[in-house]
Amino acid sequence: MKVLIFTVNYHNDHLIDRFVSSMIKSKNKTNDVELELNILDNSGKNSGELKNLSDSLAQYEIDLKVHTLGFNSGYFGGLKLCQDLVSASEDVDVVIYCNCDLYFDISFFDNLFKQRNKKHAMIAPAIVTIGGDVDQNPKYMSRLSLSKLKFLEKIYSNNFLFTTHDVLSKVKEWVFKRLKREADTFEAGTQIYAPHGAVFVFTDIGFFKDLPEFECFLFGEEIFIAEEAVARDKTIVYEPSLTVYDERHASISLVGVDKRRKFHADSIEYILSRYYR
């Protein structure tokens, strides 16, 4: 099984070594997986800095390439590049599109080989927060209502409302983390609406290659993927035996509050106009 991994780096060079190291260790637990790693650097590096990043990873025995588009293209700004890389390599079985501020569980690729099922568009792995021990998947079990999205649109249109909502969300998350119930767990193979955006595991390569351009810089990728799956009558399933550990907000925290609010607002407006007419 060949897995093409496409990760986006924004000023997180200090986390890439852990990311790649965990990938290699997990891959070495099975003889059935071949990896290709592509890093899209959105940090604005010059050619010398890009070479230094590539050279620093030369110690690892993996097919690895560092790319740049010459500007910060956002999270899904590299989607077309990744699709082109997959099309140029006809033997790709799985595509993993992710951030680099995470690391793989030692059994990830062995379990991926066992659980891969082409009838599903995607597998949503367990994305466990580092230090919080909370699984961020499933992101959404069902489609968001129009009223919910309209509410979020209003929140993101105002600095005060956005800041208040952000604080309350963090408090809610803190409480839920400590009161997590058995009812909050989901069985392997549970069909979901949308996976968390830190890691997308595409098992239907045709579905991945046919995805249209996502016209937003950041946020909303989960709903975009979910809606495209629904439109094509494809399914997304949750699989907790595939586990990654996530350093939450390592990149987002580098973006100012007002920019984050604007990115949220833009993505909600896009989702509403494209999928909720």
Short mmCIF file of C-alpha atoms in Angstrom, two decimals, residues 4-109:
data_model
loop_
_atom_site.label_atom_id
_atom_site.label_comp_id
_atom_site.label_asym_id
_atom_site.label_seq_id
_atom_site.Cartn_x
_atom_site.Cartn_y
_atom_site.Cartn_z
CA LEU A 4 1.23 9.89 -0.14
CA ILE A 5 1.46 12.32 2.78
CA PHE A 6 1.05 16.03 2.10
CA THR A 7 1.70 18.32 5.05
CA VAL A 8 1.53 22.11 5.33
CA ASN A 9 4.18 23.93 7.36
CA TYR A 10 3.78 27.47 8.64
CA HIS A 11 6.72 28.43 10.87
CA ASN A 12 6.70 25.03 12.59
CA ASP A 13 10.10 23.70 11.55
CA HIS A 14 10.76 22.73 15.17
CA LEU A 15 7.88 20.23 15.01
CA ILE A 16 8.64 18.66 11.63
CA ASP A 17 11.39 16.39 12.95
CA ARG A 18 8.99 14.81 15.44
CA PHE A 19 6.36 14.50 12.71
CA VAL A 20 8.69 12.69 10.30
CA SER A 21 10.36 10.59 12.99
CA SER A 22 7.01 9.25 14.23
CA MET A 23 5.98 8.52 10.65
CA ILE A 24 9.10 6.44 10.02
CA LYS A 25 8.79 4.55 13.31
CA SER A 26 5.18 3.70 12.59
CA LYS A 27 5.92 2.70 9.00
CA ASN A 28 8.74 0.40 10.15
CA LYS A 29 6.23 -1.66 12.17
CA THR A 30 4.81 -3.06 8.94
CA ASN A 31 6.22 -4.38 5.66
CA ASP A 32 3.07 -3.50 3.75
CA VAL A 33 3.36 0.28 3.52
CA GLU A 34 5.41 2.60 1.30
CA LEU A 35 5.49 6.32 2.13
CA GLU A 36 6.00 9.44 0.05
CA LEU A 37 6.19 12.71 1.97
CA ASN A 38 5.58 16.14 0.47
CA ILE A 39 5.96 19.28 2.59
CA LEU A 40 4.40 22.53 1.42
CA ASP A 41 6.23 25.33 3.19
CA ASN A 42 4.07 28.43 3.66
CA SER A 43 6.61 30.22 5.86
CA GLY A 44 8.09 32.48 3.18
CA LYS A 45 11.51 30.83 3.14
CA ASN A 46 14.12 31.73 0.54
CA SER A 47 15.80 29.02 -1.55
CA GLY A 48 18.63 28.61 0.95
CA GLU A 49 16.23 28.17 3.87
CA LEU A 50 14.19 25.65 1.92
CA LYS A 51 17.35 23.68 1.18
CA ASN A 52 18.30 23.77 4.86
CA LEU A 53 14.91 22.34 5.78
CA SER A 54 15.25 19.60 3.19
CA ASP A 55 18.83 18.80 4.26
CA SER A 56 17.80 18.59 7.92
CA LEU A 57 15.42 15.77 7.00
CA ALA A 58 17.88 13.88 4.78
CA GLN A 59 18.68 11.56 7.69
CA TYR A 60 15.35 9.83 7.22
CA GLU A 61 14.96 7.03 4.69
CA ILE A 62 11.85 8.31 2.98
CA ASP A 63 10.91 9.71 -0.41
CA LEU A 64 10.67 13.38 0.58
CA LYS A 65 10.21 16.67 -1.25
CA VAL A 66 9.85 20.24 0.03
CA HIS A 67 7.64 22.56 -2.04
CA THR A 68 6.77 26.24 -2.02
CA LEU A 69 4.29 28.26 -4.05
CA GLY A 70 6.22 31.45 -3.32
CA PHE A 71 3.58 32.76 -0.92
CA ASN A 72 1.43 31.65 1.99
CA SER A 73 -1.39 29.81 0.24
CA GLY A 74 -3.34 28.79 3.35
CA TYR A 75 -4.18 25.26 4.43
CA PHE A 76 -5.95 24.01 1.31
CA GLY A 77 -4.02 26.28 -1.03
CA GLY A 78 -1.85 23.26 -1.75
CA LEU A 79 -4.77 21.02 -2.71
CA LYS A 80 -4.19 21.34 -6.47
CA LEU A 81 -0.46 20.63 -6.04
CA CYS A 82 -1.27 17.54 -4.01
CA GLN A 83 -3.80 16.37 -6.58
CA ASP A 84 -1.18 16.79 -9.31
CA LEU A 85 1.35 14.77 -7.30
CA VAL A 86 -1.18 11.98 -6.84
CA SER A 87 -2.07 12.00 -10.55
CA ALA A 88 1.62 11.77 -11.46
CA SER A 89 1.98 8.68 -9.27
CA GLU A 90 -0.61 6.16 -10.42
CA ASP A 91 0.04 3.67 -7.62
CA VAL A 92 -1.09 5.83 -4.68
CA ASP A 93 -3.62 4.01 -2.48
CA VAL A 94 -4.13 6.54 0.33
CA VAL A 95 -3.62 10.31 0.62
CA ILE A 96 -3.06 11.94 4.00
CA TYR A 97 -3.44 15.73 3.97
CA CYS A 98 -2.49 17.25 7.29
CA ASN A 99 -0.72 19.77 9.47
CA CYS A 100 2.81 19.01 10.66
CA ASP A 101 2.17 19.93 14.30
CA LEU A 102 1.25 16.35 15.14
CA TYR A 103 2.79 12.91 15.35
CA PHE A 104 1.67 9.39 14.49
CA ASP A 105 0.96 6.56 16.90
CA ILE A 106 3.36 3.62 16.48
CA SER A 107 0.54 1.41 15.12
CA PHE A 108 -0.97 3.98 12.76
CA PHE A 109 0.23 2.61 9.42
#
